[in-house]
mmCIF file of C-alpha atoms in Angstrom:
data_model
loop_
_atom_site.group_PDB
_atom_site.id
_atom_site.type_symbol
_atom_site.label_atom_id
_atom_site.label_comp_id
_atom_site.label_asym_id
_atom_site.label_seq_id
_atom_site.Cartn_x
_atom_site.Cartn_y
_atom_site.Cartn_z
ATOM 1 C CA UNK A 27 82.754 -2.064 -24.706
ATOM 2 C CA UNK A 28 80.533 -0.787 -27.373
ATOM 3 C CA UNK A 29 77.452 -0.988 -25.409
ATOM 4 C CA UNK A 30 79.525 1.498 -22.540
ATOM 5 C CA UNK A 31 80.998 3.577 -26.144
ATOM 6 C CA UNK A 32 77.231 4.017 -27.440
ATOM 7 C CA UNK A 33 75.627 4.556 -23.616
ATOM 8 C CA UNK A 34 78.512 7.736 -22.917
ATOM 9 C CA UNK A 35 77.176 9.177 -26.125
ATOM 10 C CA UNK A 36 74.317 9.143 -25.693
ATOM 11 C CA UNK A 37 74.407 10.041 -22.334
ATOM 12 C CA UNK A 38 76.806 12.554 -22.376
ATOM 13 C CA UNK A 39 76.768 14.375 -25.844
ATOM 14 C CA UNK A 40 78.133 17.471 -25.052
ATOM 15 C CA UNK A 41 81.286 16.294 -23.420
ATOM 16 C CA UNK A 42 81.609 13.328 -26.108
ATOM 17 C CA UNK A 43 81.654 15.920 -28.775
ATOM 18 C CA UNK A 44 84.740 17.679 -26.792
ATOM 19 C CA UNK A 45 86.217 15.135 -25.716
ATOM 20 C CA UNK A 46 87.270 11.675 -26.857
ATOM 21 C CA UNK A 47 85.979 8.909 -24.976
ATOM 22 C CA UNK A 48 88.800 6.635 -23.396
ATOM 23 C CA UNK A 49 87.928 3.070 -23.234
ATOM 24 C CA UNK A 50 90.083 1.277 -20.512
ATOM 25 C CA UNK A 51 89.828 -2.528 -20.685
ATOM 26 C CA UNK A 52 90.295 -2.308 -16.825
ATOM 27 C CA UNK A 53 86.603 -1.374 -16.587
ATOM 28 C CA UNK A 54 85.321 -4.544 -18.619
ATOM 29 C CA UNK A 55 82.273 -6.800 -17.043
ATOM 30 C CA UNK A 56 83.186 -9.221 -14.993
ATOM 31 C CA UNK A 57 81.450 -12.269 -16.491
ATOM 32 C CA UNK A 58 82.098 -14.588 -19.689
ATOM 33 C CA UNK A 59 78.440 -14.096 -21.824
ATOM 34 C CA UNK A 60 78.987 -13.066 -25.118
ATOM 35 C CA UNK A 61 77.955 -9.524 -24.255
ATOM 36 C CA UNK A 62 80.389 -9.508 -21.308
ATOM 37 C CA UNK A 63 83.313 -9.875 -23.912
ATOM 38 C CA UNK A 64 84.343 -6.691 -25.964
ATOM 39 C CA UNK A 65 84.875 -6.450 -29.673
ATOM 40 C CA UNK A 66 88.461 -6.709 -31.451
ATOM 41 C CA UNK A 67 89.914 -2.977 -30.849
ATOM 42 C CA UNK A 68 89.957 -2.810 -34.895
ATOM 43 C CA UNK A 69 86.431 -3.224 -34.943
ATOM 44 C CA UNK A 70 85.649 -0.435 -32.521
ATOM 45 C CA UNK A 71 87.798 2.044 -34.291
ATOM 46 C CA UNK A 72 86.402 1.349 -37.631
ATOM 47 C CA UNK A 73 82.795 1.989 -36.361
ATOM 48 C CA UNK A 74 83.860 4.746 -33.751
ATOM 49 C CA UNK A 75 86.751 6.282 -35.234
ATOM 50 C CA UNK A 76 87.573 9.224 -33.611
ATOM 51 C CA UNK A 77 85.416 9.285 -31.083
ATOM 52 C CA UNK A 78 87.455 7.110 -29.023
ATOM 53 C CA UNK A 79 90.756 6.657 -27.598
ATOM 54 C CA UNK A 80 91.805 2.850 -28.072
ATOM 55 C CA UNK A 81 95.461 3.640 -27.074
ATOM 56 C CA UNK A 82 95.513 1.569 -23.968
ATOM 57 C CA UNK A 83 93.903 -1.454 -25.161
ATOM 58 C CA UNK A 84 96.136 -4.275 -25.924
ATOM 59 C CA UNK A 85 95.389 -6.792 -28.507
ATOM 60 C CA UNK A 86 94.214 -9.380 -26.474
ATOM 61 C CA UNK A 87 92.238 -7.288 -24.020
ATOM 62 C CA UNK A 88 88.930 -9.181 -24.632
ATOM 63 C CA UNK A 89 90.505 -12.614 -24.265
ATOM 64 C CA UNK A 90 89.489 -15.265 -21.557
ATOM 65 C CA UNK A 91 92.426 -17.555 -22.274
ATOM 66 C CA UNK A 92 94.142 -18.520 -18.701
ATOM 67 C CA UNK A 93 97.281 -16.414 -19.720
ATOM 68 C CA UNK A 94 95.364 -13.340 -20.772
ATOM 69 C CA UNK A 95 94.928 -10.264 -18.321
ATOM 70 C CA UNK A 96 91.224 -10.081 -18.798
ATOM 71 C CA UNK A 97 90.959 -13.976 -18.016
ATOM 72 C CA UNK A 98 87.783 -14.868 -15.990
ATOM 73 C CA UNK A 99 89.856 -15.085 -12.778
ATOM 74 C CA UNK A 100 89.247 -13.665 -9.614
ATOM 75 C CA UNK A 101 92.874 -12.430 -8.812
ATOM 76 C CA UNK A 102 93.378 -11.231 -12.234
ATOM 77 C CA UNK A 103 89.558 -9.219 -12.026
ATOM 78 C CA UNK A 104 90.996 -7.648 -9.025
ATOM 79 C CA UNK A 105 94.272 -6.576 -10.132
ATOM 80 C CA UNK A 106 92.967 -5.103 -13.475
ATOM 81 C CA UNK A 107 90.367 -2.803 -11.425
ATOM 82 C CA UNK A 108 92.740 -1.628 -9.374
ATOM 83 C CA UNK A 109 94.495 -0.844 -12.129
ATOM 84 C CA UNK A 110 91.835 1.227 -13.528
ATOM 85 C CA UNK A 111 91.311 2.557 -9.904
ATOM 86 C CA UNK A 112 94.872 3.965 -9.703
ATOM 87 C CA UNK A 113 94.717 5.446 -13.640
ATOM 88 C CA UNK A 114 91.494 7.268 -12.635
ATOM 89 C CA UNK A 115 93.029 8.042 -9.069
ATOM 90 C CA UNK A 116 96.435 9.892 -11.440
ATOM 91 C CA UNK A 117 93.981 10.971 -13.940
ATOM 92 C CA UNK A 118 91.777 12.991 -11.011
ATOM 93 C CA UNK A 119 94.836 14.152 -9.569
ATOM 94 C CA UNK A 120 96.221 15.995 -12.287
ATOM 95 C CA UNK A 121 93.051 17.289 -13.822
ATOM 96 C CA UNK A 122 91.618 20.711 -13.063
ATOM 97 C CA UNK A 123 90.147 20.705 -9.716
ATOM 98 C CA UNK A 124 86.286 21.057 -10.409
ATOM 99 C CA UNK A 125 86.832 18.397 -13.543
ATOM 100 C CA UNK A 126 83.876 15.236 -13.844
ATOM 101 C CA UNK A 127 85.290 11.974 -14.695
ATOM 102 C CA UNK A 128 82.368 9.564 -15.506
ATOM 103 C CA UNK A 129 83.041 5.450 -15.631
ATOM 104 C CA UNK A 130 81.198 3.802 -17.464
ATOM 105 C CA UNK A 131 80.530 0.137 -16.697
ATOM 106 C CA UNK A 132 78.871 -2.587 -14.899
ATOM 107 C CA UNK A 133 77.811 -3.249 -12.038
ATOM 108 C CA UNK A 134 79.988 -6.051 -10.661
ATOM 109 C CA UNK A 135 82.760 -4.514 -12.222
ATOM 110 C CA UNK A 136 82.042 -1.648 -10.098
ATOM 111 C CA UNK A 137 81.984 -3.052 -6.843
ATOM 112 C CA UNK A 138 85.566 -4.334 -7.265
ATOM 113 C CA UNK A 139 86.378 -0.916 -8.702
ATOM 114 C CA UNK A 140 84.951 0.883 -5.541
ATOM 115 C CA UNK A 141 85.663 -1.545 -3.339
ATOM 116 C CA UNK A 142 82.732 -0.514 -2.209
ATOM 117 C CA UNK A 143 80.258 -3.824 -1.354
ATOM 118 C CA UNK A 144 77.599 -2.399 0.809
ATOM 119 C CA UNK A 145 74.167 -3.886 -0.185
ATOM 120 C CA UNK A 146 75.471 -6.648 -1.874
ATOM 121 C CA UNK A 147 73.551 -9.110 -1.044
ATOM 122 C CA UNK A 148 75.028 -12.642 0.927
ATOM 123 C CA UNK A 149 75.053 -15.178 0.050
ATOM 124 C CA UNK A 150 74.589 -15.214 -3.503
ATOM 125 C CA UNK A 151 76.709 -12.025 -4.423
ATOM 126 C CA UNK A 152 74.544 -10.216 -6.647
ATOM 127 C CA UNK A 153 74.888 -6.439 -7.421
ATOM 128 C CA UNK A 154 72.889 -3.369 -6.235
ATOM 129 C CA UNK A 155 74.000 -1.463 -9.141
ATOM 130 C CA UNK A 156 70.740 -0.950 -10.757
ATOM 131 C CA UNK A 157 70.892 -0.001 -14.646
ATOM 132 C CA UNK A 158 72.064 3.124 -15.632
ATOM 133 C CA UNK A 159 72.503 4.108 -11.825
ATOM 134 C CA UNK A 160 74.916 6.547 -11.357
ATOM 135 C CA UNK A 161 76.939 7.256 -7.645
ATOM 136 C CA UNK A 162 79.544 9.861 -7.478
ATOM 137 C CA UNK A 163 82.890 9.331 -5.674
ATOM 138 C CA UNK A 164 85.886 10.971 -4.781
ATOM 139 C CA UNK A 165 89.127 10.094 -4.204
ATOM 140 C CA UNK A 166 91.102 10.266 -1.123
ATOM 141 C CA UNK A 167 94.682 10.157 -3.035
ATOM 142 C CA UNK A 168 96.393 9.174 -0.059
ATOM 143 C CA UNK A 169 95.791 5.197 -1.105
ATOM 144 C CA UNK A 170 94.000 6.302 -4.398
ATOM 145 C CA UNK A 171 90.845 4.781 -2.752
ATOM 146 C CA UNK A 172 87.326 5.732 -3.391
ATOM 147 C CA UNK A 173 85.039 7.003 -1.646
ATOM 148 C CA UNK A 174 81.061 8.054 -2.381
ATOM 149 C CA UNK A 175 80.060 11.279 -1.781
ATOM 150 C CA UNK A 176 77.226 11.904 0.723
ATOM 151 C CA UNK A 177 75.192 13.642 -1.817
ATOM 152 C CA UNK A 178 75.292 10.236 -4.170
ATOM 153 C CA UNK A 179 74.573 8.311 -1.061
ATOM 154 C CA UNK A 180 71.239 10.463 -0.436
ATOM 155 C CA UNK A 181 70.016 10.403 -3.782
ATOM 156 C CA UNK A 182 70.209 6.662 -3.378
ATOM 157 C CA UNK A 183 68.336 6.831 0.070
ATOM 158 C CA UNK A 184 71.379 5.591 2.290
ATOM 159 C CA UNK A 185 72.636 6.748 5.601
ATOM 160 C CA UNK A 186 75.037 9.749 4.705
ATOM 161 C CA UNK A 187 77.858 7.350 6.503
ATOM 162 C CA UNK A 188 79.583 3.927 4.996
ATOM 163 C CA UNK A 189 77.748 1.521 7.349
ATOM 164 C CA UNK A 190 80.016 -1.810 6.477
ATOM 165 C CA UNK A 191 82.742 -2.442 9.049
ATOM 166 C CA UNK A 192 85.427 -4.314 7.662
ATOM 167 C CA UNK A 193 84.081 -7.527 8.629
ATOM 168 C CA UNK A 194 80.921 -7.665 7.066
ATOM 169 C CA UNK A 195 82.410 -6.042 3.751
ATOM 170 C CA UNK A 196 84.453 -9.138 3.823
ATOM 171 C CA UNK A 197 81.494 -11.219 3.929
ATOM 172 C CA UNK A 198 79.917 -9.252 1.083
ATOM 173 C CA UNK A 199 83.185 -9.534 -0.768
ATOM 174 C CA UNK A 200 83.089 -13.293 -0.162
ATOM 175 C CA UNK A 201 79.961 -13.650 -1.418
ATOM 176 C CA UNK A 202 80.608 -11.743 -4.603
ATOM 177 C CA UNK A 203 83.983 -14.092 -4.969
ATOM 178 C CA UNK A 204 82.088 -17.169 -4.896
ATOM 179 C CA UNK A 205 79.376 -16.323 -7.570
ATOM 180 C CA UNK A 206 82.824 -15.737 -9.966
ATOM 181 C CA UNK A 207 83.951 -18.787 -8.853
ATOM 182 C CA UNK A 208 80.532 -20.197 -9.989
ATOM 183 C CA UNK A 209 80.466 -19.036 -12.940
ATOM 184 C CA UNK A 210 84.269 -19.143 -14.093
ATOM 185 C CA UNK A 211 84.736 -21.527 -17.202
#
């Protein structure tokens, strides 16, 4: 999490100095390297202080044991970013209209937060998040779902148009399940 606390300010200084930075464990990588796993919340508030809202991260947020709600576990990956997916769905709702939310996060992580998998590649599930891209999405807060904005979808040099059907976004999906399966401990 501090690499995402450091990237927002430095990305984003103007609205960092306004506003605090929440850090939702929701939006953690999806992977069990060392720098996939965040820092004990105490450390983050003694070297961010202010600058960041820890008040929804439990104590045990950056914990791969089996019983923990971050564990490496595919089930538990997708329940935790929909999670996030449905606080930044109420969040968006009852902000001002014209407000910006950013996410900050990885590119797996992502994926299952979009539920968007077009591009990824099968087999072998890797991302097309490339670093430090940026899409912008919606929200259609019907089913809290989210959905990219054509203007995001040019920049990237897509057709205007979701082009998965659900089928082959299963497949993608698939693909992206299995290479966490790989790599679970």
């Amino acid at each position: 999490m501090r690499r995402a606390i450091n990237s927002c300010l430095l990305a984003f200084p103007t609205a960092a100095s306004k506003h605090k930075i929440v850090l939702l464990p929701e939006m953690t990588d999806v992977g069990t390297r060392p720098s996939s796993i965040g820092s004990d919340v105490r450390v983050l508030l003694e070297e961010f202080g202010e600058k960041v809202d820890a008040n929804g991260v439990r104590g045990d947020w950056n914990s791969l044991a089996p019983t923990s709600r971050s564990a490496f576990d595919l089930e538990k990956i997708e329940a935790r970013t929909k999670a996030g997916r449905e606080w930044l769905a109420d969040l968006a709702f009852f902000t001002h209209p014209d407000a910006h939310i950013v996410v900050m996060t990885h590119g797996q992580t992502a994926h299952w937060l979009t539920d968007d998998f077009e591009g990824v590649q099968a087999p072998g599930g890797l991302t097309t998040w490339g670093l430090l891209e940026y899409r912008s999405y919606q929200f259609n807060f019907f089913d809290k779902s989210l959905v990219e904005t054509a203007e995001s979808r040019a920049r990237r040099g897509v057709p205007a148009a979701y082009t998965l059907d659900e089928a082959a976004k299963q497949v993608r999906k698939e693909a992206m399940r299995q290479r966490i399966l790989e790599r679970m401990p």
